[in-house]
Short mmCIF file of C-alpha atoms in Angstrom, two decimals:
data_model
loop_
_atom_site.label_atom_id
_atom_site.label_comp_id
_atom_site.label_asym_id
_atom_site.label_seq_id
_atom_site.Cartn_x
_atom_site.Cartn_y
_atom_site.Cartn_z
CA MET A 1 129.17 25.39 -33.76
CA ARG A 2 129.65 23.79 -30.35
CA ASP A 3 132.62 23.83 -28.00
CA GLY A 4 132.59 21.73 -24.85
CA GLY A 5 128.89 21.00 -25.33
CA THR A 6 127.91 24.68 -25.27
CA VAL A 7 126.24 26.43 -28.20
CA VAL A 8 128.44 29.34 -29.27
CA THR A 9 127.80 32.29 -31.54
CA ALA A 10 130.00 33.79 -34.21
CA VAL A 11 132.96 35.81 -32.94
CA PRO A 12 134.46 38.75 -34.88
CA ASN A 13 138.02 38.52 -36.10
CA PRO A 14 140.13 39.28 -32.97
CA LEU A 15 142.89 40.73 -35.15
CA ARG A 16 140.65 43.54 -36.39
CA GLN A 17 139.52 44.94 -33.04
CA LEU A 18 142.39 47.24 -32.07
CA ARG A 19 143.86 50.34 -33.69
CA LEU A 20 147.52 51.24 -33.58
CA ASP A 21 146.93 54.10 -31.13
CA GLN A 22 145.19 51.70 -28.75
CA LEU A 23 148.00 49.20 -28.97
CA ARG A 24 150.60 51.85 -28.21
CA ARG A 25 149.03 52.31 -24.78
CA ARG A 26 150.15 48.82 -23.82
CA THR A 27 153.09 48.46 -21.45
CA SER A 28 154.22 44.96 -22.41
CA MET A 29 157.63 44.16 -23.91
CA LYS A 30 156.33 44.21 -27.46
CA TRP A 31 155.24 47.83 -27.18
CA ARG A 32 157.94 49.20 -24.87
CA GLN A 33 161.17 47.69 -26.19
CA TYR A 34 161.41 50.20 -29.05
CA PRO A 35 160.52 53.89 -29.64
CA ALA A 36 156.95 54.76 -30.55
CA ASP A 37 157.65 55.30 -34.26
CA ILE A 38 158.57 51.64 -34.74
CA LEU A 39 156.10 48.95 -35.73
CA PRO A 40 156.89 45.96 -33.45
CA LEU A 41 156.42 42.65 -35.26
CA TRP A 42 159.09 40.77 -33.34
CA VAL A 43 158.26 39.12 -30.01
CA ALA A 44 155.46 36.53 -29.90
CA GLU A 45 152.61 38.65 -28.54
CA MET A 46 149.47 39.08 -30.62
CA ASP A 47 147.59 42.35 -31.03
CA VAL A 48 144.24 41.14 -29.71
CA LEU A 49 141.85 41.65 -26.83
CA LEU A 50 141.34 38.71 -24.50
CA ALA A 51 138.57 36.25 -25.27
CA PRO A 52 135.39 37.34 -23.42
CA PRO A 53 135.20 34.19 -21.22
CA ILE A 54 138.74 34.89 -19.99
CA ILE A 55 137.94 38.52 -19.22
CA ALA A 56 134.86 37.47 -17.25
CA ALA A 57 136.75 34.84 -15.25
CA LEU A 58 139.62 37.18 -14.38
CA ARG A 59 137.25 39.98 -13.38
CA MET A 60 135.34 37.64 -11.11
CA ALA A 61 138.56 36.44 -9.46
CA ILE A 62 139.74 40.01 -8.88
CA ASP A 63 136.35 41.19 -7.62
CA GLU A 64 136.35 38.33 -5.13
CA GLY A 65 139.98 38.79 -4.13
CA ASP A 66 140.75 35.30 -5.43
CA THR A 67 144.46 35.95 -5.91
CA GLY A 68 146.04 33.33 -3.67
CA TYR A 69 147.92 30.13 -4.40
CA THR A 70 146.62 27.80 -7.07
CA ILE A 71 145.41 24.25 -6.45
CA GLY A 72 143.36 21.57 -8.13
CA ASP A 73 143.19 19.68 -11.40
CA GLY A 74 140.91 22.02 -13.34
CA TYR A 75 143.66 22.99 -15.78
CA ALA A 76 144.47 19.37 -16.59
CA ARG A 77 140.80 18.50 -17.05
CA ALA A 78 140.33 21.50 -19.35
CA LEU A 79 143.31 20.46 -21.48
CA ASP A 80 141.99 16.92 -21.60
CA GLY A 81 138.64 18.13 -22.92
CA PHE A 82 140.29 20.42 -25.45
CA ALA A 83 142.61 17.65 -26.69
CA ARG A 84 139.69 15.26 -27.15
CA ARG A 85 137.62 17.82 -29.07
CA ARG A 86 140.38 19.30 -31.21
CA TRP A 87 142.82 16.45 -31.77
CA GLY A 88 140.83 13.32 -30.93
CA TRP A 89 143.42 12.51 -28.28
CA ASP A 90 142.70 11.24 -24.78
CA GLY A 91 146.28 11.20 -23.47
CA VAL A 92 146.03 13.96 -20.83
CA VAL A 93 145.69 11.81 -17.73
CA ASN A 94 145.48 13.91 -14.57
CA GLU A 95 147.71 11.56 -12.57
CA ARG A 96 150.45 12.08 -15.15
CA THR A 97 150.41 15.89 -15.20
CA ALA A 98 152.10 18.68 -13.26
CA VAL A 99 151.31 22.40 -13.27
CA VAL A 100 154.34 24.66 -13.81
CA ALA A 101 154.86 28.39 -14.22
CA ASP A 102 155.44 28.28 -17.98
CA VAL A 103 156.47 25.96 -20.78
CA MET A 104 160.20 26.61 -20.59
CA GLN A 105 160.28 26.09 -16.83
CA GLY A 106 158.45 22.83 -17.40
CA VAL A 107 160.97 21.82 -20.05
CA VAL A 108 163.84 22.61 -17.69
CA GLU A 109 162.37 20.65 -14.80
CA VAL A 110 161.71 17.61 -16.98
CA ILE A 111 165.21 17.65 -18.46
CA LYS A 112 166.64 17.81 -14.93
CA CYS A 113 164.75 14.59 -14.21
CA LEU A 114 166.04 12.84 -17.34
CA ASN A 115 169.76 13.62 -17.45
CA GLY A 116 172.47 15.52 -15.62
CA PRO A 117 175.09 18.26 -16.01
CA GLY A 118 177.28 17.69 -19.04
CA ASP A 119 174.72 15.47 -20.74
CA PRO A 120 173.44 16.40 -24.21
CA VAL A 121 170.20 17.98 -25.34
CA VAL A 122 169.44 17.69 -29.05
CA PHE A 123 167.20 20.07 -30.95
CA ASN A 124 166.54 21.15 -34.52
CA CYS A 125 167.90 24.52 -35.55
CA PRO A 126 167.02 27.19 -36.37
CA VAL A 127 164.83 26.99 -33.28
CA TYR A 128 163.13 29.06 -30.58
CA ALA A 129 166.02 31.14 -29.30
CA PRO A 130 165.62 30.52 -25.53
CA PHE A 131 166.27 26.80 -26.06
CA TYR A 132 169.95 27.70 -26.21
CA GLY A 133 169.99 29.83 -23.09
CA PHE A 134 167.99 27.49 -20.89
CA VAL A 135 169.87 24.36 -21.95
CA GLU A 136 173.28 25.96 -21.50
CA HIS A 137 172.26 27.46 -18.15
CA MET A 138 171.53 23.92 -16.97
CA ASP A 139 175.11 22.99 -17.91
CA ARG A 140 173.92 20.65 -20.64
CA GLU A 141 175.66 20.24 -23.98
CA VAL A 142 173.77 21.52 -27.00
CA VAL A 143 173.75 19.09 -29.93
CA GLU A 144 172.27 20.68 -33.04
CA ALA A 145 170.35 18.72 -35.66
CA PRO A 146 169.69 21.28 -38.42
CA LEU A 147 166.38 21.18 -40.23
CA GLY A 148 166.45 20.01 -43.83
CA ALA A 149 166.44 22.42 -46.76
CA ASP A 150 162.64 22.16 -46.80
CA GLY A 151 162.44 23.34 -43.20
CA ARG A 152 161.42 19.92 -41.90
CA VAL A 153 163.02 17.35 -39.62
CA ASP A 154 165.51 15.26 -41.60
CA SER A 155 165.72 11.71 -40.24
CA ASP A 156 169.29 11.18 -41.41
CA ILE A 157 170.48 14.40 -39.78
CA LEU A 158 168.59 13.55 -36.59
CA ARG A 159 170.05 10.03 -36.53
CA ALA A 160 173.57 11.41 -36.78
CA ALA A 161 172.84 13.87 -33.96
CA PHE A 162 171.50 11.09 -31.75
CA GLU A 163 174.61 9.01 -32.43
CA ARG A 164 176.81 11.91 -31.32
CA ALA A 165 174.65 12.59 -28.30
CA VAL A 166 174.65 9.07 -26.87
CA HIS A 167 178.33 8.39 -27.57
CA GLY A 168 180.03 7.10 -24.46
CA GLY A 169 176.77 6.05 -22.85
CA ARG A 170 175.55 9.57 -22.14
CA ARG A 171 171.89 10.19 -21.31
CA ALA A 172 170.47 12.26 -24.14
CA VAL A 173 167.27 14.27 -24.42
CA TYR A 174 165.70 15.47 -27.66
CA LEU A 175 163.84 18.77 -27.24
CA LEU A 176 161.21 18.78 -29.97
CA CYS A 177 159.44 22.00 -31.00
CA ASN A 178 155.98 20.93 -32.24
CA PRO A 179 154.80 23.03 -34.13
CA HIS A 180 158.21 24.43 -34.94
CA ASN A 181 159.22 27.97 -34.05
CA PRO A 182 160.42 29.96 -36.07
CA THR A 183 159.58 28.17 -39.32
CA GLY A 184 155.91 27.46 -38.60
CA THR A 185 156.37 23.83 -39.66
CA VAL A 186 153.69 21.45 -38.37
CA HIS A 187 155.18 17.99 -38.06
CA THR A 188 153.17 15.19 -39.66
CA LEU A 189 152.26 11.83 -38.14
CA GLU A 190 154.78 10.15 -40.42
CA GLU A 191 157.57 12.52 -39.40
CA LEU A 192 156.82 12.16 -35.70
CA THR A 193 156.60 8.38 -35.99
CA ALA A 194 160.08 8.38 -37.52
CA VAL A 195 161.29 10.56 -34.63
CA ALA A 196 159.82 8.15 -32.08
CA GLU A 197 161.46 5.17 -33.77
CA LEU A 198 164.85 6.87 -33.76
CA ALA A 199 164.45 7.92 -30.14
CA ARG A 200 163.66 4.34 -29.11
CA THR A 201 166.55 2.99 -31.13
CA TYR A 202 169.08 5.30 -29.50
CA ALA A 203 167.45 5.42 -26.05
CA VAL A 204 166.96 9.18 -26.36
CA ARG A 205 164.18 10.67 -24.25
CA VAL A 206 161.91 13.14 -26.00
CA VAL A 207 160.53 16.32 -24.43
CA ALA A 208 158.02 18.09 -26.69
CA ASP A 209 157.41 21.83 -26.45
CA GLU A 210 153.85 22.07 -27.80
CA ILE A 211 153.00 25.61 -26.77
CA HIS A 212 151.79 26.48 -30.29
CA ALA A 213 149.70 23.32 -30.66
CA PRO A 214 146.30 25.07 -30.85
CA LEU A 215 147.62 27.41 -33.56
CA VAL A 216 147.61 25.11 -36.57
CA LEU A 217 146.25 26.79 -39.69
CA ALA A 218 144.10 25.54 -42.55
CA GLY A 219 145.77 22.76 -44.52
CA ALA A 220 147.63 21.18 -41.60
CA ARG A 221 146.77 19.16 -38.51
CA HIS A 222 148.45 19.06 -35.11
CA VAL A 223 149.55 15.62 -33.97
CA PRO A 224 150.27 15.54 -30.22
CA TYR A 225 153.65 13.88 -29.87
CA LEU A 226 152.43 11.62 -27.06
CA SER A 227 149.75 10.22 -29.41
CA VAL A 228 152.42 8.79 -31.72
CA PRO A 229 153.18 5.05 -31.48
CA GLY A 230 156.49 4.60 -29.65
CA ALA A 231 156.27 7.92 -27.80
CA GLU A 232 154.94 6.44 -24.55
CA ASN A 233 158.11 7.33 -22.63
CA ALA A 234 158.07 10.95 -23.78
CA VAL A 235 156.89 14.09 -22.01
CA SER A 236 155.00 17.05 -23.46
CA VAL A 237 154.70 20.58 -22.09
CA MET A 238 151.60 22.50 -23.16
CA SER A 239 149.89 25.81 -22.47
CA ALA A 240 147.10 28.04 -23.69
CA SER A 241 149.36 31.07 -23.45
CA LYS A 242 150.28 31.51 -27.13
CA ALA A 243 146.90 30.71 -28.67
CA TRP A 244 144.96 33.00 -26.32
CA ASN A 245 147.69 35.65 -25.87
CA LEU A 246 148.28 35.01 -22.17
CA ALA A 247 152.05 35.50 -21.98
CA GLY A 248 151.61 37.77 -18.96
CA ALA A 249 149.18 35.40 -17.22
CA ARG A 250 151.05 32.25 -17.91
CA ALA A 251 150.82 28.75 -16.57
CA ALA A 252 151.66 25.45 -18.25
CA LEU A 253 151.11 21.73 -17.89
CA VAL A 254 153.67 18.95 -18.02
CA VAL A 255 152.03 15.84 -19.47
CA ALA A 256 153.72 12.45 -19.26
CA GLY A 257 153.29 9.52 -21.58
CA SER A 258 152.17 6.23 -20.07
CA GLU A 259 155.79 5.14 -19.46
CA ALA A 260 157.02 8.49 -18.15
CA ALA A 261 154.78 9.04 -15.12
CA ASP A 262 157.61 8.33 -12.67
CA ASP A 263 159.78 10.97 -14.36
CA VAL A 264 157.16 13.67 -13.95
CA ALA A 265 156.54 12.56 -10.38
CA ARG A 266 160.17 13.47 -9.59
CA ILE A 267 159.59 17.15 -10.34
CA PRO A 268 160.09 18.85 -6.96
CA GLU A 269 156.91 19.79 -5.11
CA GLU A 270 158.03 23.40 -4.75
CA VAL A 271 157.87 23.82 -8.53
CA SER A 272 154.07 23.67 -8.24
CA HIS A 273 154.20 26.90 -6.20
CA GLY A 274 155.38 28.87 -9.23
CA PRO A 275 152.25 29.01 -11.41
CA ASN A 276 150.27 32.22 -11.17
CA HIS A 277 146.74 31.58 -9.86
CA LEU A 278 145.21 34.10 -12.26
CA GLY A 279 147.24 32.50 -15.03
CA VAL A 280 145.85 29.08 -14.19
CA ILE A 281 142.33 30.51 -14.19
CA ALA A 282 142.89 32.20 -17.56
CA ASN A 283 144.46 29.15 -19.20
CA THR A 284 141.77 26.84 -17.85
CA VAL A 285 138.91 29.01 -19.11
CA ALA A 286 140.63 29.47 -22.48
CA LEU A 287 140.78 25.72 -23.07
CA ARG A 288 137.31 25.08 -21.68
CA GLU A 289 135.32 27.99 -23.12
CA GLY A 290 137.53 29.75 -25.67
CA GLY A 291 136.93 27.54 -28.69
CA ALA A 292 134.78 29.98 -30.64
CA TRP A 293 137.26 32.80 -30.10
CA LEU A 294 140.12 30.52 -31.19
CA ASP A 295 138.27 29.57 -34.37
CA ALA A 296 137.82 33.26 -35.20
CA LEU A 297 141.51 33.90 -34.49
CA LEU A 298 142.61 31.01 -36.71
CA ALA A 299 140.45 32.30 -39.55
CA GLY A 300 142.00 35.75 -39.11
CA LEU A 301 145.52 34.34 -39.03
CA ASP A 302 144.80 32.39 -42.20
CA GLU A 303 143.71 35.63 -43.88
CA ASN A 304 146.85 37.39 -42.65
CA ARG A 305 149.04 34.52 -43.82
CA ARG A 306 147.58 34.85 -47.29
CA GLN A 307 147.89 38.65 -47.20
CA LEU A 308 151.51 38.47 -46.09
CA GLY A 309 152.38 36.20 -48.99
CA GLU A 310 150.78 38.62 -51.43
CA LEU A 311 152.49 41.64 -49.86
CA VAL A 312 155.90 40.00 -49.94
CA ARG A 313 155.50 38.99 -53.58
CA GLU A 314 154.47 42.55 -54.50
CA HIS A 315 156.83 44.64 -52.39
CA LEU A 316 159.71 42.29 -51.48
CA PRO A 317 160.06 39.99 -54.51
CA ALA A 318 163.60 38.93 -53.59
CA VAL A 319 162.44 37.67 -50.17
CA ARG A 320 161.35 34.05 -49.93
CA CYS A 321 158.43 33.37 -47.61
CA ARG A 322 157.28 29.78 -47.23
CA PRO A 323 153.71 29.95 -45.85
CA PRO A 324 153.78 28.73 -42.24
CA GLU A 325 151.53 25.78 -41.44
CA GLY A 326 151.08 26.86 -37.84
CA THR A 327 151.84 29.60 -35.29
CA PHE A 328 151.47 33.33 -36.07
CA LEU A 329 155.13 33.60 -37.04
CA ALA A 330 156.56 33.88 -40.56
CA TRP A 331 160.14 32.94 -41.45
CA LEU A 332 161.46 35.23 -44.17
CA ASP A 333 164.58 34.32 -46.15
CA CYS A 334 166.29 37.62 -46.96
CA ARG A 335 169.64 36.30 -48.12
CA GLU A 336 169.17 37.42 -51.73
CA LEU A 337 168.86 41.03 -50.55
CA GLY A 338 172.59 41.17 -49.80
CA LEU A 339 172.07 42.87 -46.45
CA GLY A 340 174.74 40.85 -44.69
CA GLU A 341 174.44 38.03 -42.24
CA GLY A 342 175.05 38.44 -38.54
CA ASP A 343 176.98 36.16 -36.27
CA ASP A 344 174.91 33.18 -35.10
CA SER A 345 177.34 32.67 -32.22
CA GLN A 346 174.98 35.15 -30.52
CA ARG A 347 172.20 32.60 -30.78
CA GLY A 348 169.65 32.59 -28.04
CA LEU A 349 169.41 36.38 -27.67
CA VAL A 350 165.77 37.21 -28.37
CA THR A 351 166.51 40.93 -28.59
CA LEU A 352 169.38 40.42 -31.03
CA VAL A 353 169.23 42.90 -33.94
CA THR A 354 171.68 42.12 -36.71
CA GLY A 355 171.78 41.36 -40.44
CA PRO A 356 168.53 42.13 -42.33
CA ALA A 357 166.67 42.78 -39.06
CA ALA A 358 168.99 45.71 -38.36
CA VAL A 359 168.33 47.23 -41.78
CA PHE A 360 164.56 46.92 -41.47
CA LEU A 361 164.73 48.45 -38.00
CA GLU A 362 167.04 51.35 -38.77
CA ARG A 363 165.78 52.31 -42.23
CA GLY A 364 162.20 51.03 -42.17
CA ARG A 365 161.32 51.42 -38.49
CA VAL A 366 160.00 47.86 -38.31
CA ALA A 367 161.18 45.60 -35.49
CA LEU A 368 161.62 41.93 -36.43
CA THR A 369 163.55 39.14 -34.74
CA ALA A 370 166.98 38.49 -36.26
CA GLY A 371 167.34 35.00 -37.70
CA GLU A 372 170.77 34.64 -36.11
CA ALA A 373 169.10 34.41 -32.69
CA PHE A 374 167.69 31.00 -33.69
CA GLY A 375 171.07 29.40 -34.33
CA PRO A 376 172.59 27.80 -37.44
CA GLY A 377 170.33 28.17 -40.45
CA GLY A 378 169.01 31.48 -39.21
CA ALA A 379 171.57 33.85 -40.70
CA GLY A 380 170.08 36.12 -43.35
CA HIS A 381 166.54 35.46 -42.14
CA VAL A 382 164.05 37.38 -40.03
CA ARG A 383 161.03 36.21 -38.06
CA LEU A 384 157.89 38.31 -38.51
CA ASN A 385 154.87 38.17 -36.19
CA PHE A 386 151.73 38.41 -38.33
CA GLY A 387 149.39 38.17 -35.35
CA THR A 388 148.33 41.77 -35.86
CA SER A 389 145.79 43.76 -37.86
CA PRO A 390 145.88 43.56 -41.66
CA GLU A 391 146.49 47.31 -41.74
CA ILE A 392 149.58 47.12 -39.52
CA LEU A 393 150.84 44.11 -41.46
CA GLU A 394 150.53 45.98 -44.76
CA GLN A 395 152.19 49.09 -43.36
CA ALA A 396 155.07 47.01 -42.01
CA VAL A 397 155.82 45.33 -45.35
CA ILE A 398 155.64 48.66 -47.19
CA ARG A 399 158.09 50.11 -44.67
CA MET A 400 160.42 47.13 -45.17
CA ALA A 401 160.37 47.75 -48.91
CA SER A 402 161.13 51.42 -48.36
CA ALA A 403 164.11 50.40 -46.21
CA LEU A 404 165.58 48.62 -49.21
CA ARG A 405 165.09 51.63 -51.44
CA ALA A 406 166.70 53.85 -48.81
CA GLY A 407 169.83 51.72 -48.99
#
């Protein structure tokens, strides 16, 4: 296959390259939050080595002492090329982009440009837990639009949320998670078109968190929100950090639609000082040269997704697991297990351990993210990170089943 015009060779499954003892030498949050006897399938870090082009680029930068401040449009041009190749979309225009430290900082800075303290921010729950913390820290009002029973955006529910949000002439923002975390839902063109129509009708500005955009699995297709008719006044925030496991070398891009360039231009200049230069290098190379590695990862994640479904059916038959369409995160409905449901008033706490997650941690020695952290609709659920080796995934599910027997 070809990526960026370069002939590439087959890449081994990145999820099969590391043993558990090697992973335990890591010092990141995933491997240091809990004692060494616990299998950590909670926070969104994958158990992979970096793609070889990223390793080479970072080594060269370190060897040359190239660790200063970042500058230039290489990141934007790399994302533009990736978007054209992968999604057939040419909407990453350099003059309408801004480099920021990470996706959530980009989201925050854009929202600050679109509304003010006390104004509402709408999002679909259950949702990525930090949405709550960041929005509330900005002194914005959270307006929840729960996902439908099928885990998808419900237009009627969203319309009602927009009506509440704009009441009294307030300036409302809709923070869209595309693909959706924690459910793994990949929004379709039809769904996103309906969102854009509603946003135009109610004068709600849309900010799309598309950090998981490259991680769409077989059977689904990512639709960049800015490519949707009617989304010209929206803003997207993207990064290579999730797809290439660069959480510790992060950098992100704010991308404005054709009618939102002035909004992005209002982001303060000092914000551009935040991105890590090595992070920009890593993200740029990932998008430009990491296509073959990404294809191998996606194939491995598809295998793990299938394996997880089989393991759950065999060992946890009372747990419902809708196969995720994207991300490396599975949303498990454990309500039929009768393990109790925590208090979702603690939403937003990524390290929250309550309900079924507490049982699997204490009795099974498997760390998962409690569904309550993701807000209403999360109680009785857990989020499981299947971006690991098949062996660790199997061991984790067997341990979860043993936790139920121990009870």
